[in-house]
Short mmCIF file of C-alpha atoms in Angstrom, two decimals:
data_model
loop_
_atom_site.label_atom_id
_atom_site.label_comp_id
_atom_site.label_asym_id
_atom_site.label_seq_id
_atom_site.Cartn_x
_atom_site.Cartn_y
_atom_site.Cartn_z
CA MET J 1 100.45 145.39 50.53
CA THR J 2 98.22 142.36 50.52
CA ALA J 3 99.22 139.27 52.47
CA TYR J 4 98.53 137.15 49.39
CA PRO J 5 99.59 135.18 47.66
CA SER J 6 102.41 133.31 49.30
CA VAL J 7 104.94 131.61 47.05
CA HIS J 8 105.22 127.83 46.92
CA PRO J 9 108.68 126.85 45.63
CA ASP J 10 107.51 123.60 44.01
CA LEU J 11 104.59 125.19 42.21
CA ASP J 12 105.61 128.75 41.45
CA LEU J 13 108.22 130.61 39.40
CA VAL J 14 109.82 133.85 40.49
CA LEU J 15 111.81 136.52 38.67
CA GLU J 16 113.38 139.00 41.07
CA ARG J 17 115.53 141.92 39.92
CA THR J 18 116.44 145.47 40.78
CA VAL J 19 116.12 147.98 37.95
CA ASP J 20 117.28 151.61 37.82
CA VAL J 21 113.93 153.26 37.13
CA ALA J 22 111.43 154.59 39.66
CA PRO J 23 108.58 152.37 40.95
CA GLU J 24 105.95 154.79 39.60
CA LEU J 25 107.35 154.38 36.09
CA VAL J 26 107.40 150.57 36.33
CA TRP J 27 103.78 150.69 37.50
CA LYS J 28 102.81 152.96 34.62
CA ALA J 29 104.54 150.67 32.11
CA TRP J 30 102.57 147.68 33.45
CA THR J 31 99.17 149.35 33.59
CA THR J 32 99.05 151.56 30.47
CA PRO J 33 98.11 149.50 27.38
CA GLU J 34 99.92 151.90 25.00
CA LEU J 35 103.12 151.19 26.94
CA VAL J 36 102.50 147.46 27.53
CA VAL J 37 102.43 146.77 23.78
CA ARG J 38 105.95 148.22 23.52
CA TRP J 39 107.65 145.82 25.95
CA PHE J 40 105.40 142.88 26.98
CA ALA J 41 106.58 140.24 24.49
CA PRO J 42 110.29 139.47 24.32
CA ARG J 43 111.71 140.27 20.86
CA PRO J 44 111.52 138.98 18.18
CA TRP J 45 107.95 138.46 19.37
CA SER J 46 105.73 141.52 19.63
CA THR J 47 102.47 142.54 21.29
CA SER J 48 99.84 143.48 18.74
CA SER J 49 97.22 144.66 21.23
CA CYS J 50 96.49 145.13 24.90
CA GLU J 51 93.42 146.09 26.92
CA ILE J 52 93.41 146.51 30.67
CA ASP J 53 90.46 147.46 32.84
CA LEU J 54 92.38 148.21 36.00
CA GLN J 55 90.03 147.08 38.77
CA PRO J 56 89.21 143.75 40.43
CA GLY J 57 87.16 141.74 37.94
CA GLY J 58 88.43 143.81 35.02
CA ARG J 59 89.65 142.40 31.73
CA PHE J 60 93.38 141.86 31.17
CA HIS J 61 93.90 141.13 27.51
CA THR J 62 97.00 140.83 25.36
CA VAL J 63 97.74 139.47 21.91
CA MET J 64 101.30 138.30 21.32
CA ARG J 65 102.56 137.89 17.78
CA SER J 66 105.24 135.42 16.75
CA PRO J 67 108.03 136.38 14.34
CA GLU J 68 106.06 134.46 11.69
CA GLY J 69 103.00 136.64 12.32
CA GLU J 70 100.89 134.12 14.21
CA GLU J 71 98.79 135.72 16.95
CA PHE J 72 98.24 134.33 20.45
CA PRO J 73 95.46 136.06 22.39
CA ASN J 74 95.28 135.81 26.17
CA THR J 75 92.33 137.05 28.17
CA GLY J 76 92.43 137.03 31.94
CA CYS J 77 91.03 138.80 34.94
CA VAL J 78 92.49 141.54 37.13
CA LEU J 79 92.38 140.45 40.78
CA LEU J 80 94.15 143.07 42.85
CA VAL J 81 95.37 146.61 42.19
CA GLU J 82 97.53 148.47 44.70
CA GLU J 83 98.89 151.47 42.87
CA ASN J 84 102.67 151.60 42.52
CA SER J 85 102.92 148.43 44.59
CA THR J 86 101.09 145.26 43.52
CA LEU J 87 99.25 144.09 40.42
CA ILE J 88 97.70 140.62 40.38
CA PHE J 89 95.90 139.11 37.40
CA THR J 90 95.10 135.57 36.36
CA SER J 91 94.34 133.47 33.33
CA GLY J 92 92.59 131.11 35.75
CA LEU J 93 89.43 133.24 35.60
CA GLY J 94 87.95 135.28 32.78
CA PRO J 95 86.81 138.90 33.03
CA GLY J 96 84.13 139.47 35.67
CA PHE J 97 85.68 136.66 37.78
CA ARG J 98 84.10 134.08 35.46
CA PRO J 99 85.52 130.55 35.87
CA ARG J 100 87.28 129.07 32.86
CA ALA J 101 85.98 126.03 31.02
CA ALA J 102 88.16 122.98 31.55
CA GLY J 103 90.55 121.90 28.83
CA ASP J 104 92.41 125.16 28.27
CA ASP J 105 96.18 125.38 28.59
CA PHE J 106 97.65 125.57 32.05
CA PRO J 107 96.46 128.78 33.69
CA PHE J 108 98.58 130.91 35.99
CA THR J 109 98.22 133.88 38.27
CA ALA J 110 100.79 136.66 37.85
CA VAL J 111 101.84 138.74 40.82
CA ILE J 112 103.85 141.87 40.02
CA ARG J 113 105.37 143.49 43.09
CA ILE J 114 107.11 146.83 42.88
CA GLU J 115 109.10 148.29 45.76
CA SER J 116 111.32 151.29 46.05
CA ALA J 117 115.04 150.36 46.26
CA GLY J 118 117.42 153.31 46.43
CA ASP J 119 116.86 155.30 43.23
CA GLY J 120 115.40 152.26 41.54
CA THR J 121 112.85 149.49 41.90
CA ARG J 122 112.91 146.05 43.40
CA TYR J 123 110.82 144.08 40.91
CA THR J 124 109.37 140.65 41.71
CA ALA J 125 107.24 138.81 39.19
CA THR J 126 105.73 135.54 40.39
CA ALA J 127 103.77 133.01 38.36
CA ILE J 128 101.48 130.85 40.48
CA HIS J 129 100.40 127.48 39.11
CA ALA J 130 97.93 124.78 40.00
CA ASP J 131 100.54 122.04 40.23
CA ALA J 132 104.18 121.10 39.64
CA SER J 133 103.48 119.98 36.11
CA ALA J 134 102.12 123.40 35.11
CA ARG J 135 105.15 125.03 36.73
CA LYS J 136 107.45 122.77 34.71
CA SER J 137 105.67 123.55 31.43
CA HIS J 138 105.95 127.26 32.13
CA GLU J 139 109.61 126.94 33.09
CA GLU J 140 110.38 125.00 29.90
CA MET J 141 108.61 127.69 27.86
CA GLY J 142 111.33 129.98 29.20
CA PHE J 143 109.57 131.93 31.93
CA VAL J 144 112.69 133.36 33.54
CA GLU J 145 114.44 134.30 30.29
CA GLY J 146 111.24 135.60 28.70
CA TRP J 147 110.05 137.69 31.63
CA GLY J 148 113.62 138.91 32.16
CA ALA J 149 113.94 140.04 28.52
CA ALA J 150 110.53 141.71 28.75
CA LEU J 151 111.67 143.55 31.87
CA ASP J 152 114.75 144.82 30.01
CA GLN J 153 112.41 146.11 27.30
CA LEU J 154 110.16 147.73 29.92
CA VAL J 155 113.16 149.61 31.30
CA GLU J 156 114.10 150.77 27.79
CA VAL J 157 110.56 152.02 27.19
CA VAL J 158 110.46 153.84 30.52
CA LYS J 159 113.80 155.50 29.75
CA GLY J 160 112.39 156.61 26.41
CA ARG J 161 114.90 154.78 24.31
CA MET R 1 80.12 148.83 44.89
CA THR R 2 82.30 147.20 42.30
CA ALA R 3 81.28 147.26 38.65
CA TYR R 4 81.91 143.53 38.43
CA PRO R 5 80.79 141.03 37.64
CA SER R 6 77.94 141.51 35.23
CA VAL R 7 75.36 138.74 35.01
CA HIS R 8 75.01 136.68 31.84
CA PRO R 9 71.52 135.12 31.71
CA ASP R 10 72.60 132.04 29.76
CA LEU R 11 75.54 131.27 32.03
CA ASP R 12 74.57 132.48 35.49
CA LEU R 13 71.98 131.76 38.16
CA VAL R 14 70.46 134.41 40.38
CA LEU R 15 68.50 134.29 43.62
CA GLU R 16 67.01 137.68 44.50
CA ARG R 17 64.88 138.26 47.58
CA THR R 18 64.05 140.85 50.19
CA VAL R 19 64.39 139.73 53.81
CA ASP R 20 63.31 141.52 56.98
CA VAL R 21 66.67 141.74 58.71
CA ALA R 22 69.23 144.54 58.51
CA PRO R 23 72.05 144.44 55.92
CA GLU R 24 74.71 144.51 58.66
CA LEU R 25 73.27 141.30 60.15
CA VAL R 26 73.15 139.53 56.77
CA TRP R 27 76.78 140.53 56.23
CA LYS R 28 77.76 139.24 59.65
CA ALA R 29 75.98 135.92 59.02
CA TRP R 30 77.88 135.48 55.75
CA THR R 31 81.33 136.40 57.08
CA THR R 32 81.45 134.89 60.59
CA PRO R 33 82.32 131.16 60.45
CA GLU R 34 80.52 130.42 63.74
CA LEU R 35 77.34 131.76 62.14
CA VAL R 36 77.89 130.31 58.67
CA VAL R 37 77.90 126.74 60.02
CA ARG R 38 74.41 127.35 61.43
CA TRP R 39 72.70 128.21 58.13
CA PHE R 40 74.89 127.51 55.06
CA ALA R 41 73.65 124.02 54.12
CA PRO R 42 69.91 123.54 53.60
CA ARG R 43 68.48 121.06 56.11
CA PRO R 44 68.62 118.08 56.40
CA TRP R 45 72.20 118.77 55.29
CA SER R 46 74.47 120.54 57.73
CA THR R 47 77.76 122.42 57.70
CA SER R 48 80.38 120.70 59.81
CA SER R 49 83.06 123.37 59.49
CA CYS R 50 83.84 126.75 57.98
CA GLU R 51 86.95 128.90 57.71
CA ILE R 52 87.00 132.33 56.11
CA ASP R 53 90.00 134.61 55.76
CA LEU R 54 88.11 137.73 54.78
CA GLN R 55 90.47 139.46 52.35
CA PRO R 56 91.25 139.13 48.63
CA GLY R 57 93.23 135.91 48.18
CA GLY R 58 91.97 134.54 51.50
CA ARG R 59 90.70 131.01 52.02
CA PHE R 60 86.94 130.34 51.88
CA HIS R 61 86.38 126.83 53.16
CA THR R 62 83.25 124.90 54.06
CA VAL R 63 82.45 121.26 54.72
CA MET R 64 78.87 120.21 54.06
CA ARG R 65 77.56 117.01 55.56
CA SER R 66 74.81 114.90 54.01
CA PRO R 67 72.00 113.38 56.13
CA GLU R 68 73.92 110.08 55.84
CA GLY R 69 77.03 111.71 57.33
CA GLU R 70 79.10 111.96 54.19
CA GLU R 71 81.26 115.09 54.11
CA PHE R 72 81.83 117.35 51.11
CA PRO R 73 84.66 119.87 51.55
CA ASN R 74 84.86 122.95 49.35
CA THR R 75 87.87 125.25 49.33
CA GLY R 76 87.81 128.44 47.34
CA CYS R 77 89.28 131.91 47.30
CA VAL R 78 87.90 135.23 48.50
CA LEU R 79 88.04 137.78 45.65
CA LEU R 80 86.33 140.94 46.85
CA VAL R 81 85.18 142.24 50.22
CA GLU R 82 83.08 145.40 50.51
CA GLU R 83 81.74 145.42 54.05
CA ASN R 84 77.96 145.26 54.38
CA SER R 85 77.65 145.36 50.61
CA THR R 86 79.44 142.79 48.44
CA LEU R 87 81.21 139.49 49.03
CA ILE R 88 82.70 137.62 46.07
CA PHE R 89 84.44 134.27 46.31
CA THR R 90 85.16 131.51 43.83
CA SER R 91 85.85 127.81 43.62
CA GLY R 92 87.59 128.61 40.31
CA LEU R 93 90.77 129.53 42.19
CA GLY R 94 92.27 128.17 45.37
CA PRO R 95 93.49 130.24 48.32
CA GLY R 96 96.18 132.74 47.40
CA PHE R 97 94.62 133.11 43.91
CA ARG R 98 96.12 129.75 42.91
CA PRO R 99 94.64 128.29 39.68
CA ARG R 100 92.81 124.98 40.02
CA ALA R 101 94.03 121.82 38.37
CA ALA R 102 91.82 120.69 35.51
CA GLY R 103 89.36 117.86 36.03
CA ASP R 104 87.55 119.11 39.11
CA ASP R 105 83.80 119.57 39.19
CA PHE R 106 82.39 122.67 37.56
CA PRO R 107 83.64 125.72 39.44
CA PHE R 108 81.58 128.83 40.08
CA THR R 109 82.03 132.32 41.42
CA ALA R 110 79.51 133.44 44.04
CA VAL R 111 78.53 137.10 44.29
CA ILE R 112 76.57 138.08 47.39
CA ARG R 113 75.12 141.57 47.17
CA ILE R 114 73.44 143.16 50.15
CA GLU R 115 71.51 146.43 49.92
CA SER R 116 69.33 148.28 52.36
CA ALA R 117 65.61 148.05 51.49
CA GLY R 118 63.28 149.78 53.95
CA ASP R 119 63.83 148.07 57.31
CA GLY R 120 65.24 145.00 55.59
CA THR R 121 67.74 143.83 53.00
CA ARG R 122 67.61 143.32 49.29
CA TYR R 123 69.65 140.12 48.88
CA THR R 124 71.04 139.00 45.54
CA ALA R 125 73.11 135.84 45.24
CA THR R 126 74.58 135.13 41.82
CA ALA R 127 76.46 132.04 40.70
CA ILE R 128 78.73 132.68 37.73
CA HIS R 129 79.72 129.73 35.56
CA ALA R 130 82.17 129.04 32.76
CA ASP R 131 79.51 127.87 30.33
CA ALA R 132 75.85 126.94 29.88
CA SER R 133 76.48 123.32 30.76
CA ALA R 134 77.90 124.24 34.18
CA ARG R 135 74.92 126.53 34.75
CA LYS R 136 72.56 123.68 33.89
CA SER R 137 74.30 121.23 36.24
CA HIS R 138 74.10 123.76 39.07
CA GLU R 139 70.43 124.49 38.32
CA GLU R 140 69.60 120.77 38.34
CA MET R 141 71.40 120.39 41.68
CA GLY R 142 68.75 122.78 42.98
CA PHE R 143 70.57 126.10 43.19
CA VAL R 144 67.49 128.29 43.60
CA GLU R 145 65.72 126.02 46.12
CA GLY R 146 68.92 125.28 48.03
CA TRP R 147 70.20 128.84 48.27
CA GLY R 148 66.66 130.00 49.07
CA ALA R 149 66.32 127.50 51.92
CA ALA R 150 69.77 128.51 53.20
CA LEU R 151 68.70 132.15 53.16
CA ASP R 152 65.62 131.28 55.23
CA GLN R 153 67.96 129.59 57.72
CA LEU R 154 70.26 132.63 57.71
CA VAL R 155 67.31 134.85 58.63
CA GLU R 156 66.36 132.46 61.46
CA VAL R 157 69.91 132.55 62.82
CA VAL R 158 70.08 136.35 62.63
CA LYS R 159 66.77 136.61 64.48
CA GLY R 160 68.15 134.32 67.16
CA ARG R 161 65.58 131.58 66.69
#
């Protein structure tokens, strides 16, 4: 497991939970676009498309759709891939490690850590921000509730429900 | 060698040269702070300090000093390390993959590729920008001349002159 990143409590947001599905299945749900679209956006939102090129510099792309049908595309960059253990991607760079033009919304780096815990998985999702104001915006958008609901959906998908 | 990034001619700047020192020595000069400070800034500028934590997410830090003694610190993030082959770092993220706050100068991602070429090294340094305007600013700052002069200094250092 990589030493990075380290969490800064004033700047970052963390969702930590244990779920009763195996780490390999959580990894598969996070890295297979056909599965991601089934759980990534908390209902009543949905995910209308997903593309992942699973290597450093690769494209991480999702389109979330609101209940009213409005679409919100997000294109970021994969940074680190440690199979069944750690996935890191960021909206702070574009695909191919290209810097973002200024003036976009607050970017964040997502760190998904997956560890074996009994028969299940210790799941830690961290959002890393540039500053406290970006953290606050993300928190007020409902990071913890949203990522928690998405995780519940991921578990449903993995269990084939 | 990683597939990424791919060069975009309207957005990126490239310095490509063959030098008569071995790839392993070019790699060492780029990744050893005690050597970096001896060649990184084109004279009459100098490099007053350097810190590199050579792993994805690690800190890449330099301080360049003008002939008048003014210091210009730069802190970026290591993205990819393939020994004796490819080093990628960016000022578009901070250490630990942390996004940058808006309003900084134009960021860029640097890709240093090192390949064996006869008794020497094919050296390709690419600067990847968010947009054409950032590319232009970097070009007008003298990217090609500056990075070329630094490479000449690197070769001098490696040869022990």
